[in-house]
PDB file of C-alpha atoms in Angstrom:
ATOM      1  CA  MET A  14      21.115  69.050 176.851  1.00  0.00           C
ATOM      2  CA  SER A  15      24.745  68.722 177.986  1.00  0.00           C
ATOM      3  CA  LYS A  16      25.614  69.819 181.506  1.00  0.00           C
ATOM      4  CA  PHE A  17      27.433  73.161 181.914  1.00  0.00           C
ATOM      5  CA  THR A  18      30.665  72.211 183.718  1.00  0.00           C
ATOM      6  CA  ILE A  19      32.313  75.597 184.357  1.00  0.00           C
ATOM      7  CA  PRO A  20      32.199  76.413 188.097  1.00  0.00           C
ATOM      8  CA  LYS A  21      29.977  79.347 189.082  1.00  0.00           C
ATOM      9  CA  GLU A  22      32.337  80.699 191.755  1.00  0.00           C
ATOM     10  CA  GLU A  23      34.211  83.878 190.836  1.00  0.00           C
ATOM     11  CA  TYR A  24      37.628  84.813 192.249  1.00  0.00           C
ATOM     12  CA  LEU A  25      38.281  87.742 189.875  1.00  0.00           C
ATOM     13  CA  SER A  26      36.225  90.801 190.757  1.00  0.00           C
ATOM     14  CA  LYS A  27      34.555  93.158 188.319  1.00  0.00           C
ATOM     15  CA  GLY A  28      36.316  96.484 187.875  1.00  0.00           C
ATOM     16  CA  HIS A  29      39.828  95.098 187.359  1.00  0.00           C
ATOM     17  CA  SER A  30      42.283  97.119 185.260  1.00  0.00           C
ATOM     18  CA  GLY A  31      42.588  94.737 182.309  1.00  0.00           C
ATOM     19  CA  CYS A  32      42.052  96.039 178.771  1.00  0.00           C
ATOM     20  CA  ALA A  33      38.756  95.249 177.041  1.00  0.00           C
ATOM     21  CA  GLY A  34      39.099  91.868 175.339  1.00  0.00           C
ATOM     22  CA  CYS A  35      42.265  90.936 177.286  1.00  0.00           C
ATOM     23  CA  GLY A  36      42.865  87.203 176.828  1.00  0.00           C
ATOM     24  CA  ALA A  37      44.988  86.954 179.987  1.00  0.00           C
ATOM     25  CA  THR A  38      42.168  88.361 182.122  1.00  0.00           C
ATOM     26  CA  LEU A  39      39.686  85.797 180.827  1.00  0.00           C
ATOM     27  CA  LEU A  40      42.344  83.125 181.326  1.00  0.00           C
ATOM     28  CA  ALA A  41      42.806  84.166 184.965  1.00  0.00           C
ATOM     29  CA  ARG A  42      39.069  84.034 185.546  1.00  0.00           C
ATOM     30  CA  PHE A  43      38.882  80.434 184.257  1.00  0.00           C
ATOM     31  CA  CYS A  44      42.067  79.330 186.046  1.00  0.00           C
ATOM     32  CA  LEU A  45      40.864  80.659 189.404  1.00  0.00           C
ATOM     33  CA  LYS A  46      37.536  78.860 188.974  1.00  0.00           C
ATOM     34  CA  ALA A  47      39.569  75.652 188.677  1.00  0.00           C
ATOM     35  CA  LEU A  48      42.063  76.464 191.435  1.00  0.00           C
ATOM     36  CA  GLY A  49      39.633  77.688 194.084  1.00  0.00           C
ATOM     37  CA  PRO A  50      40.260  79.834 197.186  1.00  0.00           C
ATOM     38  CA  LYS A  51      43.211  77.856 198.588  1.00  0.00           C
ATOM     39  CA  THR A  52      45.636  79.398 196.114  1.00  0.00           C
ATOM     40  CA  ILE A  53      48.576  81.793 196.450  1.00  0.00           C
ATOM     41  CA  ILE A  54      49.629  83.566 193.259  1.00  0.00           C
ATOM     42  CA  ASN A  55      52.933  85.285 192.676  1.00  0.00           C
ATOM     43  CA  SER A  56      53.502  87.490 189.670  1.00  0.00           C
ATOM     44  CA  PRO A  57      56.349  89.645 188.333  1.00  0.00           C
ATOM     45  CA  ALA A  58      56.253  93.093 186.779  1.00  0.00           C
ATOM     46  CA  CYS A  59      53.958  92.451 183.818  1.00  0.00           C
ATOM     47  CA  CYS A  60      50.447  93.333 182.632  1.00  0.00           C
ATOM     48  CA  TRP A  61      49.114  91.497 185.665  1.00  0.00           C
ATOM     49  CA  SER A  62      50.864  93.681 188.182  1.00  0.00           C
ATOM     50  CA  VAL A  63      48.475  96.355 186.852  1.00  0.00           C
ATOM     51  CA  VAL A  64      45.381  94.270 186.085  1.00  0.00           C
ATOM     52  CA  GLN A  65      44.961  93.043 189.649  1.00  0.00           C
ATOM     53  CA  GLY A  66      44.949  96.628 190.965  1.00  0.00           C
ATOM     54  CA  VAL A  67      47.147  98.754 193.208  1.00  0.00           C
ATOM     55  CA  TRP A  68      47.047  98.323 196.986  1.00  0.00           C
ATOM     56  CA  PRO A  69      44.783  98.770 198.920  1.00  0.00           C
ATOM     57  CA  ARG A  70      42.516  97.724 196.041  1.00  0.00           C
ATOM     58  CA  ALA A  71      42.742  94.179 194.615  1.00  0.00           C
ATOM     59  CA  ALA A  72      40.659  92.392 191.991  1.00  0.00           C
ATOM     60  CA  LEU A  73      41.736  88.880 192.957  1.00  0.00           C
ATOM     61  CA  LYS A  74      40.061  87.109 195.868  1.00  0.00           C
ATOM     62  CA  VAL A  75      43.186  85.055 196.636  1.00  0.00           C
ATOM     63  CA  PRO A  76      46.554  86.185 198.100  1.00  0.00           C
ATOM     64  CA  VAL A  77      48.947  87.712 195.568  1.00  0.00           C
ATOM     65  CA  VAL A  78      52.691  88.361 195.895  1.00  0.00           C
ATOM     66  CA  ASP A  79      54.246  90.955 193.570  1.00  0.00           C
ATOM     67  CA  HIS A  80      57.962  90.782 192.849  1.00  0.00           C
ATOM     68  CA  ALA A  81      60.707  91.648 190.358  1.00  0.00           C
ATOM     69  CA  PHE A  82      60.597  90.491 186.743  1.00  0.00           C
ATOM     70  CA  GLU A  83      63.075  87.630 186.995  1.00  0.00           C
ATOM     71  CA  CYS A  84      61.873  86.023 190.245  1.00  0.00           C
ATOM     72  CA  THR A  85      58.709  83.966 189.629  1.00  0.00           C
ATOM     73  CA  GLY A  86      60.345  80.552 190.002  1.00  0.00           C
ATOM     74  CA  ALA A  87      62.378  81.595 193.059  1.00  0.00           C
ATOM     75  CA  VAL A  88      59.411  83.224 194.804  1.00  0.00           C
ATOM     76  CA  SER A  89      57.285  80.141 194.097  1.00  0.00           C
ATOM     77  CA  SER A  90      59.925  77.972 195.797  1.00  0.00           C
ATOM     78  CA  GLY A  91      60.026  80.373 198.750  1.00  0.00           C
ATOM     79  CA  ILE A  92      56.259  80.356 199.232  1.00  0.00           C
ATOM     80  CA  ARG A  93      56.163  76.579 199.096  1.00  0.00           C
ATOM     81  CA  ALA A  94      59.011  76.323 201.632  1.00  0.00           C
ATOM     82  CA  ALA A  95      57.188  78.685 204.013  1.00  0.00           C
ATOM     83  CA  LEU A  96      53.976  76.666 203.730  1.00  0.00           C
ATOM     84  CA  GLU A  97      55.887  73.460 204.493  1.00  0.00           C
ATOM     85  CA  ILE A  98      57.408  75.008 207.632  1.00  0.00           C
ATOM     86  CA  LYS A  99      53.903  75.947 208.763  1.00  0.00           C
ATOM     87  CA  GLY A 100      52.616  72.448 207.988  1.00  0.00           C
ATOM     88  CA  ILE A 101      50.206  73.668 205.311  1.00  0.00           C
ATOM     89  CA  ASP A 102      49.863  71.224 202.429  1.00  0.00           C
ATOM     90  CA  ASP A 103      46.483  72.036 200.900  1.00  0.00           C
ATOM     91  CA  VAL A 104      47.384  75.318 199.169  1.00  0.00           C
ATOM     92  CA  THR A 105      48.285  75.535 195.476  1.00  0.00           C
ATOM     93  CA  VAL A 106      51.269  77.779 194.763  1.00  0.00           C
ATOM     94  CA  VAL A 107      50.948  79.427 191.348  1.00  0.00           C
ATOM     95  CA  GLY A 108      53.583  81.381 189.442  1.00  0.00           C
ATOM     96  CA  TRP A 109      51.777  83.626 186.960  1.00  0.00           C
ATOM     97  CA  ALA A 110      53.789  85.466 184.300  1.00  0.00           C
ATOM     98  CA  GLY A 111      53.753  86.535 180.682  1.00  0.00           C
ATOM     99  CA  ASP A 112      55.945  85.159 177.921  1.00  0.00           C
ATOM    100  CA  GLY A 113      58.652  87.780 178.419  1.00  0.00           C
ATOM    101  CA  GLY A 114      58.802  87.106 182.156  1.00  0.00           C
ATOM    102  CA  THR A 115      58.930  83.377 181.497  1.00  0.00           C
ATOM    103  CA  ALA A 116      60.758  82.485 178.286  1.00  0.00           C
ATOM    104  CA  ASP A 117      63.242  85.383 178.491  1.00  0.00           C
ATOM    105  CA  ILE A 118      63.844  87.260 181.751  1.00  0.00           C
ATOM    106  CA  GLY A 119      62.485  84.650 184.181  1.00  0.00           C
ATOM    107  CA  LEU A 120      63.792  81.504 182.496  1.00  0.00           C
ATOM    108  CA  GLN A 121      66.729  80.879 184.864  1.00  0.00           C
ATOM    109  CA  SER A 122      64.486  81.295 187.910  1.00  0.00           C
ATOM    110  CA  LEU A 123      61.874  78.915 186.497  1.00  0.00           C
ATOM    111  CA  SER A 124      64.563  76.370 185.634  1.00  0.00           C
ATOM    112  CA  GLY A 125      65.951  76.588 189.184  1.00  0.00           C
ATOM    113  CA  ALA A 126      62.517  75.910 190.707  1.00  0.00           C
ATOM    114  CA  ILE A 127      62.153  72.843 188.478  1.00  0.00           C
ATOM    115  CA  ASP A 128      65.638  71.684 189.511  1.00  0.00           C
ATOM    116  CA  ARG A 129      64.592  72.003 193.181  1.00  0.00           C
ATOM    117  CA  ARG A 130      61.478  69.908 192.394  1.00  0.00           C
ATOM    118  CA  THR A 131      59.273  72.653 193.826  1.00  0.00           C
ATOM    119  CA  ASP A 132      55.647  71.582 194.103  1.00  0.00           C
ATOM    120  CA  PHE A 133      54.028  74.441 192.175  1.00  0.00           C
ATOM    121  CA  LEU A 134      52.081  75.331 189.064  1.00  0.00           C
ATOM    122  CA  TYR A 135      53.556  77.822 186.627  1.00  0.00           C
ATOM    123  CA  ILE A 136      51.102  79.453 184.200  1.00  0.00           C
ATOM    124  CA  MET A 137      52.542  81.424 181.280  1.00  0.00           C
ATOM    125  CA  TYR A 138      49.994  83.683 179.599  1.00  0.00           C
ATOM    126  CA  ASP A 139      51.508  84.056 176.160  1.00  0.00           C
ATOM    127  CA  ASN A 140      50.525  87.298 174.425  1.00  0.00           C
ATOM    128  CA  GLU A 141      53.614  86.979 172.237  1.00  0.00           C
ATOM    129  CA  ALA A 142      55.399  90.237 173.154  1.00  0.00           C
ATOM    130  CA  TYR A 143      56.175  92.616 176.028  1.00  0.00           C
ATOM    131  CA  MET A 144      52.724  94.193 175.918  1.00  0.00           C
ATOM    132  CA  ASN A 145      52.634  96.288 179.095  1.00  0.00           C
ATOM    133  CA  THR A 146      55.741  98.236 178.081  1.00  0.00           C
ATOM    134  CA  GLY A 147      54.687  98.942 174.492  1.00  0.00           C
ATOM    135  CA  VAL A 148      54.693  95.768 172.342  1.00  0.00           C
ATOM    136  CA  GLN A 149      58.363  94.869 172.162  1.00  0.00           C
ATOM    137  CA  THR A 150      59.495  91.523 170.703  1.00  0.00           C
ATOM    138  CA  SER A 151      59.849  88.610 173.146  1.00  0.00           C
ATOM    139  CA  GLY A 152      61.193  85.103 172.716  1.00  0.00           C
ATOM    140  CA  CYS A 153      57.611  83.983 172.016  1.00  0.00           C
ATOM    141  CA  THR A 154      56.864  86.488 169.247  1.00  0.00           C
ATOM    142  CA  PRO A 155      55.960  84.489 166.121  1.00  0.00           C
ATOM    143  CA  LEU A 156      57.675  84.535 162.740  1.00  0.00           C
ATOM    144  CA  TYR A 157      57.088  87.712 160.650  1.00  0.00           C
ATOM    145  CA  ALA A 158      54.969  89.389 163.347  1.00  0.00           C
ATOM    146  CA  TRP A 159      55.053  93.166 163.644  1.00  0.00           C
ATOM    147  CA  THR A 160      56.176  94.637 166.962  1.00  0.00           C
ATOM    148  CA  ASN A 161      57.567  98.037 167.902  1.00  0.00           C
ATOM    149  CA  THR A 162      61.074  96.550 167.935  1.00  0.00           C
ATOM    150  CA  ASP A 163      60.519  94.606 164.687  1.00  0.00           C
ATOM    151  CA  PRO A 164      58.447  97.234 162.826  1.00  0.00           C
ATOM    152  CA  GLY A 165      59.307  96.218 159.259  1.00  0.00           C
ATOM    153  CA  GLY A 166      59.785  99.629 157.736  1.00  0.00           C
ATOM    154  CA  LYS A 167      61.358 100.276 154.332  1.00  0.00           C
ATOM    155  CA  LYS A 168      63.653  97.265 154.722  1.00  0.00           C
ATOM    156  CA  ARG A 169      60.646  95.037 155.558  1.00  0.00           C
ATOM    157  CA  GLU A 170      62.489  93.525 158.504  1.00  0.00           C
ATOM    158  CA  TRP A 171      59.967  91.827 160.753  1.00  0.00           C
ATOM    159  CA  ARG A 172      60.620  89.081 163.317  1.00  0.00           C
ATOM    160  CA  ASN A 173      62.769  86.602 161.363  1.00  0.00           C
ATOM    161  CA  ILE A 174      62.700  83.555 163.662  1.00  0.00           C
ATOM    162  CA  GLY A 175      59.873  81.571 165.232  1.00  0.00           C
ATOM    163  CA  LYS A 176      58.771  81.224 168.841  1.00  0.00           C
ATOM    164  CA  LYS A 177      60.934  79.575 171.483  1.00  0.00           C
ATOM    165  CA  ARG A 178      59.821  75.989 172.061  1.00  0.00           C
ATOM    166  CA  ILE A 179      59.237  76.664 175.736  1.00  0.00           C
ATOM    167  CA  MET A 180      57.297  73.463 176.461  1.00  0.00           C
ATOM    168  CA  ASP A 181      60.059  71.297 174.973  1.00  0.00           C
ATOM    169  CA  MET A 182      62.650  73.209 176.996  1.00  0.00           C
ATOM    170  CA  LEU A 183      60.790  72.621 180.254  1.00  0.00           C
ATOM    171  CA  ILE A 184      60.026  68.956 179.522  1.00  0.00           C
ATOM    172  CA  ALA A 185      63.780  68.482 179.051  1.00  0.00           C
ATOM    173  CA  ASN A 186      64.279  70.407 182.309  1.00  0.00           C
ATOM    174  CA  GLY A 187      62.091  67.924 184.212  1.00  0.00           C
ATOM    175  CA  ILE A 188      58.497  69.126 184.678  1.00  0.00           C
ATOM    176  CA  VAL A 189      56.131  66.329 185.717  1.00  0.00           C
ATOM    177  CA  TYR A 190      53.117  67.774 183.897  1.00  0.00           C
ATOM    178  CA  GLY A 191      52.677  70.240 181.063  1.00  0.00           C
ATOM    179  CA  ALA A 192      49.741  71.359 178.955  1.00  0.00           C
ATOM    180  CA  THR A 193      48.667  73.963 176.431  1.00  0.00           C
ATOM    181  CA  VAL A 194      45.316  75.670 177.021  1.00  0.00           C
ATOM    182  CA  SER A 195      43.129  78.223 175.252  1.00  0.00           C
ATOM    183  CA  ILE A 196      40.439  80.658 176.396  1.00  0.00           C
ATOM    184  CA  ALA A 197      38.384  79.432 173.424  1.00  0.00           C
ATOM    185  CA  TYR A 198      38.095  75.982 175.035  1.00  0.00           C
ATOM    186  CA  PRO A 199      37.334  76.770 178.698  1.00  0.00           C
ATOM    187  CA  GLU A 200      36.187  73.294 179.729  1.00  0.00           C
ATOM    188  CA  ASP A 201      39.431  71.753 178.449  1.00  0.00           C
ATOM    189  CA  LEU A 202      41.332  74.568 180.197  1.00  0.00           C
ATOM    190  CA  ILE A 203      39.596  74.070 183.540  1.00  0.00           C
ATOM    191  CA  ALA A 204      39.976  70.277 183.404  1.00  0.00           C
ATOM    192  CA  LYS A 205      43.744  70.603 182.852  1.00  0.00           C
ATOM    193  CA  ILE A 206      44.185  73.136 185.669  1.00  0.00           C
ATOM    194  CA  LYS A 207      42.216  70.907 188.063  1.00  0.00           C
ATOM    195  CA  LYS A 208      44.307  67.907 187.038  1.00  0.00           C
ATOM    196  CA  SER A 209      47.608  69.756 187.462  1.00  0.00           C
ATOM    197  CA  ARG A 210      46.591  70.915 190.952  1.00  0.00           C
ATOM    198  CA  CYS A 211      46.472  67.284 192.086  1.00  0.00           C
ATOM    199  CA  ILE A 212      49.935  66.342 190.785  1.00  0.00           C
ATOM    200  CA  LYS A 213      52.990  66.813 193.018  1.00  0.00           C
ATOM    201  CA  GLY A 214      56.064  68.525 191.604  1.00  0.00           C
ATOM    202  CA  PRO A 215      56.742  71.277 189.064  1.00  0.00           C
ATOM    203  CA  LYS A 216      53.961  71.757 186.488  1.00  0.00           C
ATOM    204  CA  PHE A 217      53.743  74.140 183.543  1.00  0.00           C
ATOM    205  CA  ILE A 218      50.757  75.534 181.624  1.00  0.00           C
ATOM    206  CA  HIS A 219      51.236  77.385 178.319  1.00  0.00           C
ATOM    207  CA  ALA A 220      48.185  79.553 177.570  1.00  0.00           C
ATOM    208  CA  LEU A 221      47.778  81.547 174.362  1.00  0.00           C
ATOM    209  CA  SER A 222      46.374  84.937 175.377  1.00  0.00           C
ATOM    210  CA  PRO A 223      45.295  87.324 172.594  1.00  0.00           C
ATOM    211  CA  CYS A 224      46.086  90.987 173.267  1.00  0.00           C
ATOM    212  CA  PRO A 225      43.802  93.335 171.254  1.00  0.00           C
ATOM    213  CA  PRO A 226      46.123  96.393 171.220  1.00  0.00           C
ATOM    214  CA  GLY A 227      49.291  94.369 170.607  1.00  0.00           C
ATOM    215  CA  TRP A 228      47.779  92.026 168.025  1.00  0.00           C
ATOM    216  CA  LYS A 229      45.748  94.839 166.444  1.00  0.00           C
ATOM    217  CA  ILE A 230      42.429  93.028 166.658  1.00  0.00           C
ATOM    218  CA  PRO A 231      38.978  94.303 167.718  1.00  0.00           C
ATOM    219  CA  THR A 232      38.300  93.669 171.399  1.00  0.00           C
ATOM    220  CA  SER A 233      35.360  91.452 170.427  1.00  0.00           C
ATOM    221  CA  LYS A 234      37.616  89.055 168.449  1.00  0.00           C
ATOM    222  CA  SER A 235      39.872  87.669 171.217  1.00  0.00           C
ATOM    223  CA  VAL A 236      38.083  84.353 171.671  1.00  0.00           C
ATOM    224  CA  GLU A 237      37.556  83.909 167.907  1.00  0.00           C
ATOM    225  CA  VAL A 238      41.267  84.480 167.234  1.00  0.00           C
ATOM    226  CA  ALA A 239      42.238  82.075 170.030  1.00  0.00           C
ATOM    227  CA  ARG A 240      39.926  79.424 168.551  1.00  0.00           C
ATOM    228  CA  LEU A 241      41.414  79.897 165.077  1.00  0.00           C
ATOM    229  CA  ALA A 242      44.918  79.448 166.510  1.00  0.00           C
ATOM    230  CA  THR A 243      43.954  75.896 167.464  1.00  0.00           C
ATOM    231  CA  GLN A 244      41.825  75.177 164.391  1.00  0.00           C
ATOM    232  CA  THR A 245      44.740  76.142 162.108  1.00  0.00           C
ATOM    233  CA  GLY A 246      47.267  74.082 164.073  1.00  0.00           C
ATOM    234  CA  ILE A 247      49.298  77.141 165.098  1.00  0.00           C
ATOM    235  CA  PHE A 248      48.508  76.525 168.775  1.00  0.00           C
ATOM    236  CA  PRO A 249      47.535  72.841 169.222  1.00  0.00           C
ATOM    237  CA  LEU A 250      46.134  71.674 172.548  1.00  0.00           C
ATOM    238  CA  TYR A 251      48.017  68.804 174.169  1.00  0.00           C
ATOM    239  CA  GLU A 252      49.200  67.376 177.494  1.00  0.00           C
ATOM    240  CA  TYR A 253      52.483  65.919 178.722  1.00  0.00           C
ATOM    241  CA  GLU A 254      52.621  63.661 181.768  1.00  0.00           C
ATOM    242  CA  ASN A 255      55.364  61.252 182.853  1.00  0.00           C
ATOM    243  CA  GLY A 256      56.868  61.008 179.391  1.00  0.00           C
ATOM    244  CA  VAL A 257      53.556  60.585 177.575  1.00  0.00           C
ATOM    245  CA  MET A 258      52.321  63.250 175.137  1.00  0.00           C
ATOM    246  CA  THR A 259      48.591  63.339 174.308  1.00  0.00           C
ATOM    247  CA  LEU A 260      46.824  65.502 171.729  1.00  0.00           C
ATOM    248  CA  SER A 261      43.731  66.946 173.450  1.00  0.00           C
ATOM    249  CA  LYS A 262      41.873  68.071 170.320  1.00  0.00           C
ATOM    250  CA  ASP A 263      42.816  66.955 166.787  1.00  0.00           C
ATOM    251  CA  ILE A 264      40.829  69.706 165.051  1.00  0.00           C
ATOM    252  CA  LYS A 265      43.299  71.247 162.608  1.00  0.00           C
ATOM    253  CA  ASN A 266      41.061  72.003 159.627  1.00  0.00           C
ATOM    254  CA  LYS A 267      41.640  75.620 158.549  1.00  0.00           C
ATOM    255  CA  PRO A 268      44.464  77.420 156.687  1.00  0.00           C
ATOM    256  CA  VAL A 269      46.747  79.661 158.752  1.00  0.00           C
ATOM    257  CA  GLU A 270      45.683  82.628 156.610  1.00  0.00           C
ATOM    258  CA  GLU A 271      42.301  82.727 158.409  1.00  0.00           C
ATOM    259  CA  TYR A 272      44.066  83.222 161.744  1.00  0.00           C
ATOM    260  CA  LEU A 273      46.808  85.565 160.580  1.00  0.00           C
ATOM    261  CA  MET A 274      44.766  87.933 158.423  1.00  0.00           C
ATOM    262  CA  LEU A 275      42.411  88.785 161.302  1.00  0.00           C
ATOM    263  CA  GLN A 276      45.352  90.496 163.008  1.00  0.00           C
ATOM    264  CA  GLY A 277      46.853  93.839 162.043  1.00  0.00           C
ATOM    265  CA  ARG A 278      50.326  92.693 163.127  1.00  0.00           C
ATOM    266  CA  PHE A 279      50.338  90.226 160.167  1.00  0.00           C
ATOM    267  CA  ARG A 280      48.613  92.334 157.498  1.00  0.00           C
ATOM    268  CA  HIS A 281      51.937  92.877 155.664  1.00  0.00           C
ATOM    269  CA  LEU A 282      52.402  89.161 154.933  1.00  0.00           C
ATOM    270  CA  THR A 283      53.013  88.253 151.309  1.00  0.00           C
ATOM    271  CA  SER A 284      51.783  85.053 149.673  1.00  0.00           C
ATOM    272  CA  GLU A 285      55.340  83.702 149.977  1.00  0.00           C
ATOM    273  CA  MET A 286      55.406  84.414 153.709  1.00  0.00           C
ATOM    274  CA  LEU A 287      51.991  82.770 154.180  1.00  0.00           C
ATOM    275  CA  PHE A 288      53.187  79.708 152.271  1.00  0.00           C
ATOM    276  CA  GLU A 289      56.293  79.464 154.452  1.00  0.00           C
ATOM    277  CA  ILE A 290      54.268  79.734 157.681  1.00  0.00           C
ATOM    278  CA  GLN A 291      51.688  77.184 156.463  1.00  0.00           C
ATOM    279  CA  LYS A 292      54.471  74.733 155.571  1.00  0.00           C
ATOM    280  CA  LYS A 293      56.132  75.169 158.960  1.00  0.00           C
ATOM    281  CA  VAL A 294      52.837  74.737 160.865  1.00  0.00           C
ATOM    282  CA  ASP A 295      51.939  71.606 158.864  1.00  0.00           C
ATOM    283  CA  GLU A 296      55.343  70.053 159.575  1.00  0.00           C
ATOM    284  CA  GLU A 297      55.261  70.864 163.288  1.00  0.00           C
ATOM    285  CA  TYR A 298      51.681  69.599 163.684  1.00  0.00           C
ATOM    286  CA  GLU A 299      52.518  66.269 162.013  1.00  0.00           C
ATOM    287  CA  ALA A 300      55.629  65.986 164.193  1.00  0.00           C
ATOM    288  CA  LEU A 301      53.480  66.550 167.304  1.00  0.00           C
ATOM    289  CA  LYS A 302      50.979  63.879 166.229  1.00  0.00           C
ATOM    290  CA  ALA A 303      53.810  61.430 165.552  1.00  0.00           C
ATOM    291  CA  ARG A 304      55.329  62.195 168.957  1.00  0.00           C
ATOM    292  CA  CYS A 305      51.969  61.554 170.640  1.00  0.00           C
ATOM    293  CA  GLN A 306      51.595  58.237 168.836  1.00  0.00           C
ATOM    294  CA  ARG A 307      55.125  57.148 169.794  1.00  0.00           C
ATOM    295  CA  SER A 308      54.755  58.027 173.475  1.00  0.00           C
ATOM    296  CA  GLY A 309      51.176  56.811 173.997  1.00  0.00           C
TER     297      GLY A 309
END
């Protein structure tokens, strides 16, 4: 029998305010198991400013700093600077934000922290829209997805461009380590978080985080949907370190339709739309594999 490698320690208390089936909440639980108690998290106005609780109650067993939407990179640099002044070098500084707070509103702040070579870990939980304010389109909303700001309607006008390539943007910006992770593969997730904690400099984690109300899925399907995202090649798992890209799991073996049709936000897709998405995913997955082979 294989050994169970997920740490037993819990740093996310029961009774938090996350929705049932929230992918970001499960992600936080796994990340904190990997990070341990010597961690300071800072988070902008997003789902997580609610999930962790309102003072004097708190669900996280590590210090948390709340701040404005656009500040995660800047606050991370400030926390690290304060720790250096105090001579503390064994604490992991974590910026924790959604896709809207990262790829849109917080992008300049994150870029500035990378420019300053801040020693911190930035974790983007990607639920592919502004979920806490009512499912508005973000820069990470996928092609043809329904949102309340791309509702389709009589003109059938859904999101007409794909997700921002946030990892590519930040690699070009100068991160020293980057990785994609999924709640469906917790041991891979925890191993990457532990590895990133030991690397000096700016690091970035991109985590796909299913949102049952925003994706219109049953609360029991979050992990299954996350797994299908990787098995279809829509969200491949890989690492970047010092110019080398490595595919963590080459398990693309299912059509994108299996992933998309489980979600109410994609139920309007026509066969032509499915064909277009499948073609795009196939091309991008082959390009990623070729990039890994060239850099390895």
